[in-house]
C-alpha positions as MATLAB code, in Angstrom:
seq = 'MEFNTNIFDQYDKKWALLTAGDKSNFNTMTISWGGLGTIWNKPVATVYVRTSRYTHEFMDNNEYFTVSFYPEEYKKTLGVLGSKSGRDMDKMNESGLNPKEVEHGMTFAEAEVTLVCRKLMCQPLEPSNMNPDIAEQFYGKEAQHDMYIGEVVGII';
ca = [
      -2.829   73.944   42.217;
       0.670   75.321   42.487;
       3.223   76.208   39.822;
       6.419   77.918   40.974;
       8.598   79.248   38.168;
      10.388   82.263   36.761;
       7.318   83.450   34.889;
       9.231   85.552   32.345;
      11.554   82.710   31.346;
       8.928   80.003   31.151;
       7.684   80.742   27.618;
      10.558   82.818   26.240;
      13.577   80.793   27.314;
      12.197   77.299   27.867;
       9.551   77.379   25.152;
       6.511   75.147   25.356;
       4.279   72.896   23.328;
       0.711   73.965   22.730;
      -1.486   70.954   22.057;
      -5.179   70.783   21.195;
      -7.429   67.889   20.300;
      -7.950   64.392   21.656;
      -6.173   61.050   21.424;
      -7.678   60.265   18.024;
      -6.944   63.673   16.454;
      -4.615   66.295   17.893;
      -1.836   68.633   16.859;
       0.977   70.336   18.677;
       3.260   73.267   17.976;
       6.079   75.034   19.760;
       5.244   78.394   21.285;
       7.520   81.011   22.791;
       4.921   83.720   23.353;
       2.506   83.493   26.226;
       1.626   84.579   29.686;
       0.412   83.331   33.023;
      -1.765   85.301   35.392;
      -5.254   85.949   36.645;
      -8.334   87.315   34.906;
     -12.036   87.038   35.774;
     -10.945   85.621   39.172;
      -9.399   82.598   37.427;
      -5.819   81.389   36.964;
      -5.099   81.611   33.241;
      -2.573   80.854   30.540;
      -2.516   83.050   27.455;
      -1.166   81.744   24.155;
      -0.871   83.211   20.670;
      -1.326   81.259   17.428;
      -0.976   82.558   13.882;
      -4.178   82.050   11.930;
      -2.180   80.220    9.238;
      -0.988   77.479   11.617;
      -2.524   74.007   11.523;
      -2.856   74.051   15.316;
      -5.133   77.098   14.987;
      -7.871   74.823   13.598;
      -7.541   72.543   16.624;
      -7.646   75.493   19.005;
     -10.850   76.772   17.410;
     -12.510   73.348   17.369;
     -11.739   72.220   20.931;
     -12.807   73.447   24.349;
      -9.506   72.528   26.029;
      -5.819   72.830   25.247;
      -2.594   72.022   27.050;
       0.625   73.972   27.474;
       3.574   71.758   28.372;
       7.150   72.666   29.315;
      10.284   70.566   28.749;
      13.848   70.162   29.998;
      16.630   71.856   28.025;
      17.567   68.558   26.346;
      14.370   68.759   24.240;
      15.081   72.224   22.789;
      16.116   70.795   19.389;
      12.945   68.666   19.221;
      10.817   71.686   20.106;
      12.604   73.624   17.364;
      11.506   71.047   14.795;
       7.938   70.976   16.134;
       7.818   74.754   15.763;
       9.079   74.824   12.196;
       7.252   71.866   10.588;
       3.509   71.590   10.022;
       1.330   68.651   10.990;
      -0.429   69.235    7.666;
       2.718   68.109    5.867;
       4.213   65.413    8.086;
       3.540   63.165   11.066;
       5.228   65.380   13.641;
       4.316   63.070   16.510;
       6.250   60.069   15.176;
       9.183   62.107   13.931;
       9.560   64.081   17.170;
      10.399   61.058   19.296;
       8.106   62.384   22.031;
       5.538   60.058   23.565;
       1.944   61.355   23.418;
       0.112   61.042   26.721;
      -3.631   61.385   27.182;
      -4.715   63.492   30.157;
      -8.139   64.578   31.281;
      -9.391   67.064   28.664;
      -6.478   66.731   26.268;
      -3.065   65.531   25.271;
       0.475   66.171   26.446;
       3.741   64.234   26.220;
       5.409   61.925   28.734;
       8.632   63.954   28.551;
       6.995   67.178   29.827;
       8.236   68.592   33.128;
       4.865   70.211   33.706;
       1.621   70.482   31.755;
      -1.075   73.092   32.213;
      -4.540   71.867   31.226;
      -6.620   74.838   30.088;
     -10.294   75.382   29.312;
     -10.636   77.957   26.555;
     -12.342   81.121   27.838;
     -11.892   83.389   24.826;
     -10.213   83.958   21.498;
      -9.406   87.449   20.236;
      -7.679   88.462   16.994;
      -4.618   90.664   17.455;
      -5.262   93.499   15.031;
      -2.061   95.095   13.680;
      -3.949   98.407   13.337;
      -4.234   98.483   17.151;
      -0.488   97.994   17.703;
       2.486  100.239   17.881;
       3.444  100.656   14.177;
       6.981   99.353   14.789;
       5.610   96.126   16.306;
       2.998   95.753   13.561;
       5.614   96.139   10.841;
       8.169   93.854   12.500;
       5.789   90.969   13.182;
       2.948   91.358   10.679;
       4.296   93.052    7.561;
       3.538   90.083    5.323;
       2.694   87.445    7.927;
      -0.671   86.161    9.106;
      -1.937   87.715   12.308;
      -2.069   85.932   15.651;
      -5.160   85.097   17.620;
      -4.869   85.331   21.396;
      -6.398   82.503   23.390;
      -7.000   82.772   27.120;
      -7.541   79.501   28.923;
      -8.461   78.874   32.539;
      -5.857   76.600   34.095;
      -8.003   73.717   35.384;
      -5.156   71.322   36.098;
      -1.401   71.150   36.524;
       0.257   67.809   35.839;
];
């Protein structure tokens, strides 16, 4: 597997879609926090999901997830997918993106690249363990994030 990119821009500037579930029942959301690296001698992707997000349920209930990256022309679509909940609307139909089944999950035909990840762990991010400025800025009245680390088992 090979993935050559500016690792710091990949999540922050390009954003991504985090998708969990299968063809019959999945959800996706835009993410701009994450990381790529190595842990436990495995290539991994790290993603963060607020416990209040609909996608969080899918992350907890599935062994695999995908992280997919898109060309700049999809930034507006990703903005909508990050601000609307699949609990309240059919995001898939309204997004205009074309769902695509891959081994162990779902992605979208428009993706430039998709990382297929097998969930290795989930860990709550506890505001009491953070720098107080960060805790106040990001978690004053908001739900906390859970950190998911997934082994990258495929790159499409």
